PDB file of C-alpha atoms in Angstrom:
ATOM      1  CA  MET W   1     152.451 237.700 195.095  1.00 94.00           C
ATOM      2  CA  LEU W   2     151.273 241.194 196.045  1.00 97.00           C
ATOM      3  CA  PHE W   3     150.559 244.050 193.627  1.00 98.00           C
ATOM      4  CA  THR W   4     153.068 246.125 195.597  1.00 98.00           C
ATOM      5  CA  ASP W   5     155.992 243.683 195.294  1.00 98.00           C
ATOM      6  CA  PRO W   6     158.806 245.596 193.527  1.00 96.00           C
ATOM      7  CA  VAL W   7     159.850 243.050 190.910  1.00 98.00           C
ATOM      8  CA  PRO W   8     161.472 243.563 187.513  1.00 98.00           C
ATOM      9  CA  LEU W   9     159.454 242.363 184.510  1.00 98.00           C
ATOM     10  CA  GLU W  10     161.028 241.705 181.124  1.00 98.00           C
ATOM     11  CA  ASN W  11     160.400 240.438 177.620  1.00 97.00           C
ATOM     12  CA  GLU W  12     162.339 240.793 174.371  1.00 96.00           C
ATOM     13  CA  HIS W  13     161.118 244.387 173.777  1.00 96.00           C
ATOM     14  CA  VAL W  14     161.166 246.071 177.174  1.00 98.00           C
ATOM     15  CA  ARG W  15     162.272 245.776 180.775  1.00 98.00           C
ATOM     16  CA  LEU W  16     160.192 247.235 183.601  1.00 98.00           C
ATOM     17  CA  GLU W  17     162.458 248.051 186.541  1.00 98.00           C
ATOM     18  CA  PRO W  18     161.274 249.159 189.978  1.00 98.00           C
ATOM     19  CA  LEU W  19     161.525 252.961 189.799  1.00 98.00           C
ATOM     20  CA  THR W  20     164.498 254.518 191.635  1.00 98.00           C
ATOM     21  CA  PRO W  21     166.257 257.903 191.663  1.00 98.00           C
ATOM     22  CA  ALA W  22     168.918 256.307 189.425  1.00 98.00           C
ATOM     23  CA  HIS W  23     166.406 256.542 186.548  1.00 98.00           C
ATOM     24  CA  ALA W  24     166.001 260.336 186.871  1.00 97.00           C
ATOM     25  CA  GLU W  25     168.586 261.437 184.305  1.00 97.00           C
ATOM     26  CA  ASP W  26     167.322 259.096 181.577  1.00 97.00           C
ATOM     27  CA  LEU W  27     163.702 259.981 182.316  1.00 96.00           C
ATOM     28  CA  THR W  28     164.425 263.701 182.228  1.00 94.00           C
ATOM     29  CA  ASP W  29     165.974 263.207 178.771  1.00 94.00           C
ATOM     30  CA  ALA W  30     163.024 261.005 177.722  1.00 93.00           C
ATOM     31  CA  ARG W  31     160.562 263.864 178.407  1.00 89.00           C
ATOM     32  CA  THR W  32     162.111 265.951 175.620  1.00 85.00           C
ATOM     33  CA  GLY W  33     159.583 266.514 172.873  1.00 80.00           C
ATOM     34  CA  LEU W  34     156.560 265.326 174.821  1.00 78.00           C
ATOM     35  CA  GLU W  35     153.532 267.367 173.937  1.00 67.00           C
ATOM     36  CA  TYR W  36     150.633 267.086 176.306  1.00 65.00           C
ATOM     37  CA  ALA W  37     147.213 268.621 176.001  1.00 58.00           C
ATOM     38  CA  TRP W  38     145.336 270.369 178.794  1.00 55.00           C
ATOM     39  CA  TYR W  39     143.608 267.097 179.805  1.00 55.00           C
ATOM     40  CA  THR W  40     146.793 265.262 180.750  1.00 61.00           C
ATOM     41  CA  ALA W  41     150.117 266.076 182.356  1.00 65.00           C
ATOM     42  CA  VAL W  42     153.764 265.137 182.386  1.00 72.00           C
ATOM     43  CA  PRO W  43     155.784 265.786 185.547  1.00 77.00           C
ATOM     44  CA  ALA W  44     157.481 269.175 185.693  1.00 80.00           C
ATOM     45  CA  SER W  45     160.288 267.640 187.757  1.00 89.00           C
ATOM     46  CA  VAL W  46     161.219 264.008 187.151  1.00 94.00           C
ATOM     47  CA  PRO W  47     163.095 263.645 190.480  1.00 96.00           C
ATOM     48  CA  ASP W  48     160.065 265.008 192.352  1.00 95.00           C
ATOM     49  CA  GLU W  49     157.755 262.645 190.467  1.00 95.00           C
ATOM     50  CA  ILE W  50     160.018 259.686 191.277  1.00 97.00           C
ATOM     51  CA  ASP W  51     159.931 260.681 194.961  1.00 97.00           C
ATOM     52  CA  ARG W  52     156.122 261.032 194.843  1.00 96.00           C
ATOM     53  CA  ARG W  53     155.615 257.640 193.237  1.00 97.00           C
ATOM     54  CA  ARG W  54     158.028 255.958 195.651  1.00 98.00           C
ATOM     55  CA  ALA W  55     156.178 257.529 198.610  1.00 98.00           C
ATOM     56  CA  GLU W  56     152.890 256.174 197.187  1.00 97.00           C
ATOM     57  CA  HIS W  57     154.601 252.776 196.977  1.00 98.00           C
ATOM     58  CA  ARG W  58     155.709 252.935 200.623  1.00 97.00           C
ATOM     59  CA  ASP W  59     152.077 253.698 201.538  1.00 97.00           C
ATOM     60  CA  GLY W  60     150.844 250.660 199.558  1.00 96.00           C
ATOM     61  CA  ARG W  61     148.906 252.657 196.948  1.00 97.00           C
ATOM     62  CA  MET W  62     151.207 252.360 193.937  1.00 98.00           C
ATOM     63  CA  ASN W  63     153.920 250.169 192.422  1.00 98.00           C
ATOM     64  CA  PRO W  64     156.010 252.255 189.983  1.00 98.00           C
ATOM     65  CA  TRP W  65     158.311 251.030 187.224  1.00 98.00           C
ATOM     66  CA  ALA W  66     160.742 252.674 184.849  1.00 98.00           C
ATOM     67  CA  VAL W  67     160.198 251.529 181.255  1.00 98.00           C
ATOM     68  CA  VAL W  68     163.658 250.577 179.989  1.00 98.00           C
ATOM     69  CA  VAL W  69     164.692 249.940 176.379  1.00 98.00           C
ATOM     70  CA  ASP W  70     168.277 249.155 175.388  1.00 97.00           C
ATOM     71  CA  GLY W  71     169.481 250.008 178.895  1.00 97.00           C
ATOM     72  CA  ARG W  72     167.865 253.473 179.031  1.00 98.00           C
ATOM     73  CA  ALA W  73     164.719 254.526 180.877  1.00 98.00           C
ATOM     74  CA  VAL W  74     162.251 255.876 178.292  1.00 97.00           C
ATOM     75  CA  GLY W  75     159.145 256.293 180.427  1.00 95.00           C
ATOM     76  CA  MET W  76     157.211 255.342 183.555  1.00 96.00           C
ATOM     77  CA  THR W  77     154.203 253.172 184.339  1.00 97.00           C
ATOM     78  CA  THR W  78     152.521 251.927 187.518  1.00 98.00           C
ATOM     79  CA  PHE W  79     150.131 249.659 189.264  1.00 98.00           C
ATOM     80  CA  CYS W  80     147.979 252.215 191.084  1.00 98.00           C
ATOM     81  CA  ASP W  81     144.778 252.423 193.092  1.00 97.00           C
ATOM     82  CA  ILE W  82     145.828 249.088 194.558  1.00 98.00           C
ATOM     83  CA  ASP W  83     143.116 247.154 196.380  1.00 98.00           C
ATOM     84  CA  GLN W  84     144.917 243.975 197.396  1.00 97.00           C
ATOM     85  CA  ALA W  85     142.073 242.665 199.568  1.00 97.00           C
ATOM     86  CA  ASN W  86     139.733 242.696 196.572  1.00 98.00           C
ATOM     87  CA  ARG W  87     142.451 241.665 194.067  1.00 98.00           C
ATOM     88  CA  HIS W  88     141.812 244.794 192.015  1.00 98.00           C
ATOM     89  CA  VAL W  89     144.438 247.088 190.478  1.00 98.00           C
ATOM     90  CA  GLU W  90     144.677 249.895 187.945  1.00 98.00           C
ATOM     91  CA  ILE W  91     147.437 250.304 185.366  1.00 98.00           C
ATOM     92  CA  GLY W  92     148.129 253.970 184.854  1.00 95.00           C
ATOM     93  CA  TYR W  93     150.284 257.072 185.211  1.00 93.00           C
ATOM     94  CA  THR W  94     152.085 255.901 182.087  1.00 92.00           C
ATOM     95  CA  TRP W  95     154.106 258.161 179.822  1.00 91.00           C
ATOM     96  CA  LEU W  96     156.641 257.272 177.154  1.00 92.00           C
ATOM     97  CA  SER W  97     159.290 259.184 175.247  1.00 93.00           C
ATOM     98  CA  PRO W  98     158.263 260.184 171.722  1.00 90.00           C
ATOM     99  CA  SER W  99     161.203 258.043 170.520  1.00 92.00           C
ATOM    100  CA  VAL W 100     159.338 254.850 171.489  1.00 94.00           C
ATOM    101  CA  GLN W 101     155.748 255.881 170.858  1.00 89.00           C
ATOM    102  CA  ARG W 102     154.069 253.878 168.076  1.00 86.00           C
ATOM    103  CA  THR W 103     156.568 251.043 168.527  1.00 92.00           C
ATOM    104  CA  ALA W 104     156.125 247.683 170.280  1.00 94.00           C
ATOM    105  CA  VAL W 105     157.226 249.185 173.621  1.00 96.00           C
ATOM    106  CA  ASN W 106     153.823 250.182 175.037  1.00 93.00           C
ATOM    107  CA  SER W 107     152.129 246.934 173.982  1.00 94.00           C
ATOM    108  CA  ALA W 108     155.044 244.895 175.343  1.00 97.00           C
ATOM    109  CA  ALA W 109     154.937 246.784 178.653  1.00 97.00           C
ATOM    110  CA  LYS W 110     151.162 246.313 178.961  1.00 97.00           C
ATOM    111  CA  LEU W 111     151.609 242.596 178.229  1.00 97.00           C
ATOM    112  CA  LEU W 112     154.118 242.326 181.105  1.00 98.00           C
ATOM    113  CA  LEU W 113     151.898 244.254 183.513  1.00 98.00           C
ATOM    114  CA  LEU W 114     148.770 242.277 182.661  1.00 98.00           C
ATOM    115  CA  GLU W 115     150.630 238.937 182.876  1.00 98.00           C
ATOM    116  CA  HIS W 116     151.933 239.944 186.274  1.00 98.00           C
ATOM    117  CA  ALA W 117     148.521 241.094 187.509  1.00 98.00           C
ATOM    118  CA  PHE W 118     146.523 238.091 186.322  1.00 98.00           C
ATOM    119  CA  GLU W 119     149.057 235.268 186.500  1.00 98.00           C
ATOM    120  CA  ARG W 120     151.174 236.140 189.545  1.00 98.00           C
ATOM    121  CA  CYS W 121     148.971 238.448 191.614  1.00 98.00           C
ATOM    122  CA  ASP W 122     145.668 236.661 190.885  1.00 98.00           C
ATOM    123  CA  ALA W 123     143.805 239.849 189.911  1.00 98.00           C
ATOM    124  CA  ILE W 124     140.057 239.639 189.429  1.00 98.00           C
ATOM    125  CA  ALA W 125     139.971 242.998 187.626  1.00 98.00           C
ATOM    126  CA  VAL W 126     142.576 245.267 186.030  1.00 98.00           C
ATOM    127  CA  GLU W 127     141.384 248.786 185.381  1.00 98.00           C
ATOM    128  CA  PHE W 128     142.502 251.618 183.104  1.00 98.00           C
ATOM    129  CA  ARG W 129     141.340 255.231 183.421  1.00 96.00           C
ATOM    130  CA  THR W 130     141.791 258.209 181.160  1.00 94.00           C
ATOM    131  CA  ALA W 131     140.343 261.630 180.523  1.00 91.00           C
ATOM    132  CA  TRP W 132     137.276 261.734 178.281  1.00 93.00           C
ATOM    133  CA  HIS W 133     139.063 264.147 175.931  1.00 89.00           C
ATOM    134  CA  ASN W 134     142.193 261.985 175.634  1.00 89.00           C
ATOM    135  CA  ARG W 135     141.062 260.176 172.501  1.00 91.00           C
ATOM    136  CA  GLN W 136     144.535 258.757 171.799  1.00 86.00           C
ATOM    137  CA  SER W 137     144.634 257.059 175.191  1.00 89.00           C
ATOM    138  CA  ARG W 138     141.029 255.863 174.918  1.00 94.00           C
ATOM    139  CA  ALA W 139     141.725 254.312 171.512  1.00 93.00           C
ATOM    140  CA  ALA W 140     144.862 252.576 172.826  1.00 89.00           C
ATOM    141  CA  ILE W 141     142.980 251.136 175.817  1.00 94.00           C
ATOM    142  CA  GLU W 142     140.169 249.938 173.573  1.00 94.00           C
ATOM    143  CA  ARG W 143     142.709 248.296 171.206  1.00 90.00           C
ATOM    144  CA  LEU W 144     143.930 246.277 174.191  1.00 90.00           C
ATOM    145  CA  GLY W 145     140.485 244.737 174.444  1.00 92.00           C
ATOM    146  CA  ALA W 146     139.503 246.479 177.683  1.00 96.00           C
ATOM    147  CA  LYS W 147     135.778 247.064 178.081  1.00 97.00           C
ATOM    148  CA  GLN W 148     134.383 250.465 179.021  1.00 98.00           C
ATOM    149  CA  ASP W 149     132.755 250.336 182.448  1.00 98.00           C
ATOM    150  CA  GLY W 150     131.495 253.898 182.445  1.00 98.00           C
ATOM    151  CA  VAL W 151     132.301 257.578 182.757  1.00 98.00           C
ATOM    152  CA  LEU W 152     132.878 259.354 186.052  1.00 97.00           C
ATOM    153  CA  ARG W 153     131.552 262.834 185.300  1.00 96.00           C
ATOM    154  CA  ASN W 154     133.259 265.851 186.900  1.00 95.00           C
ATOM    155  CA  HIS W 155     135.601 263.321 188.495  1.00 94.00           C
ATOM    156  CA  ARG W 156     138.632 265.569 188.967  1.00 89.00           C
ATOM    157  CA  LEU W 157     139.768 269.150 188.824  1.00 88.00           C
ATOM    158  CA  GLY W 158     142.615 269.897 186.435  1.00 77.00           C
ATOM    159  CA  PRO W 159     145.590 272.024 187.478  1.00 71.00           C
ATOM    160  CA  GLU W 160     144.028 275.090 185.840  1.00 76.00           C
ATOM    161  CA  GLY W 161     140.596 274.358 187.342  1.00 83.00           C
ATOM    162  CA  SER W 162     138.985 272.532 184.411  1.00 84.00           C
ATOM    163  CA  LEU W 163     136.643 269.647 185.193  1.00 91.00           C
ATOM    164  CA  ARG W 164     137.717 266.198 184.027  1.00 90.00           C
ATOM    165  CA  ASP W 165     135.357 263.398 183.075  1.00 94.00           C
ATOM    166  CA  THR W 166     137.179 260.076 183.561  1.00 96.00           C
ATOM    167  CA  VAL W 167     136.486 257.056 181.349  1.00 98.00           C
ATOM    168  CA  VAL W 168     136.899 253.760 183.227  1.00 98.00           C
ATOM    169  CA  TYR W 169     137.811 250.512 181.465  1.00 98.00           C
ATOM    170  CA  SER W 170     138.607 247.047 182.789  1.00 98.00           C
ATOM    171  CA  ILE W 171     139.807 243.591 181.831  1.00 98.00           C
ATOM    172  CA  LEU W 172     138.547 240.547 183.725  1.00 98.00           C
ATOM    173  CA  PRO W 173     140.299 237.169 184.096  1.00 98.00           C
ATOM    174  CA  HIS W 174     138.112 235.381 181.518  1.00 98.00           C
ATOM    175  CA  GLU W 175     138.958 238.146 178.995  1.00 97.00           C
ATOM    176  CA  TRP W 176     142.710 237.956 179.639  1.00 98.00           C
ATOM    177  CA  PRO W 177     143.503 235.107 177.163  1.00 97.00           C
ATOM    178  CA  GLY W 178     141.959 237.065 174.282  1.00 96.00           C
ATOM    179  CA  VAL W 179     143.669 240.279 175.378  1.00 97.00           C
ATOM    180  CA  ARG W 180     146.994 238.424 175.531  1.00 97.00           C
ATOM    181  CA  LEU W 181     146.562 237.201 171.942  1.00 96.00           C
ATOM    182  CA  ARG W 182     145.594 240.695 170.760  1.00 94.00           C
ATOM    183  CA  LEU W 183     148.641 242.251 172.464  1.00 95.00           C
ATOM    184  CA  GLN W 184     151.006 239.620 171.080  1.00 95.00           C
ATOM    185  CA  ALA W 185     149.637 240.175 167.572  1.00 94.00           C
ATOM    186  CA  ALA W 186     150.130 243.934 167.944  1.00 91.00           C
ATOM    187  CA  ILE W 187     153.729 243.381 169.084  1.00 94.00           C
ATOM    188  CA  ASP W 188     154.411 240.986 166.205  1.00 93.00           C
ATOM    189  CA  ARG W 189     153.153 243.559 163.668  1.00 89.00           C
ATOM    190  CA  ARG W 190     155.719 246.124 164.782  1.00 79.00           C
TER     191      ARG W 190
END
């Protein structure tokens, strides 16, 4: 299976559906109350962001999903920076409604994405990236069991011109069984 195959993924806590314009209304509602710092962003226009992600999918660079709970889209996530030839993919561009933050939803979604990457797409590395200053995201990635590969200094320019250092993490196939157990334990605790 390819990283770009648009397939639904589901467990008892969450359903990841290939992202479509039909998700726009729910996702616009889900953005309410999101507070983002200068080092991260949430789309100003959900329909435009859906179109952007779908265009990236058509070009083979991204596979976007809507995160669905109880029949309503509550966020987005993707496979991005897809390198099919080298069986390498990043999980990123994820945001969730405040209504599902600190619940089992994010862990359950990551479990689905990692299962898909390692067990169906035969990944040899799954990467996560976040801004150096995004301590909440860094802590969440580290709780998954991902290992820090390094920091890309002055990696990107922010919308207001600030320089972003990007922290790179990864999970390798031999680490996946332990990560799976850690994720399942985190889900069971919630």
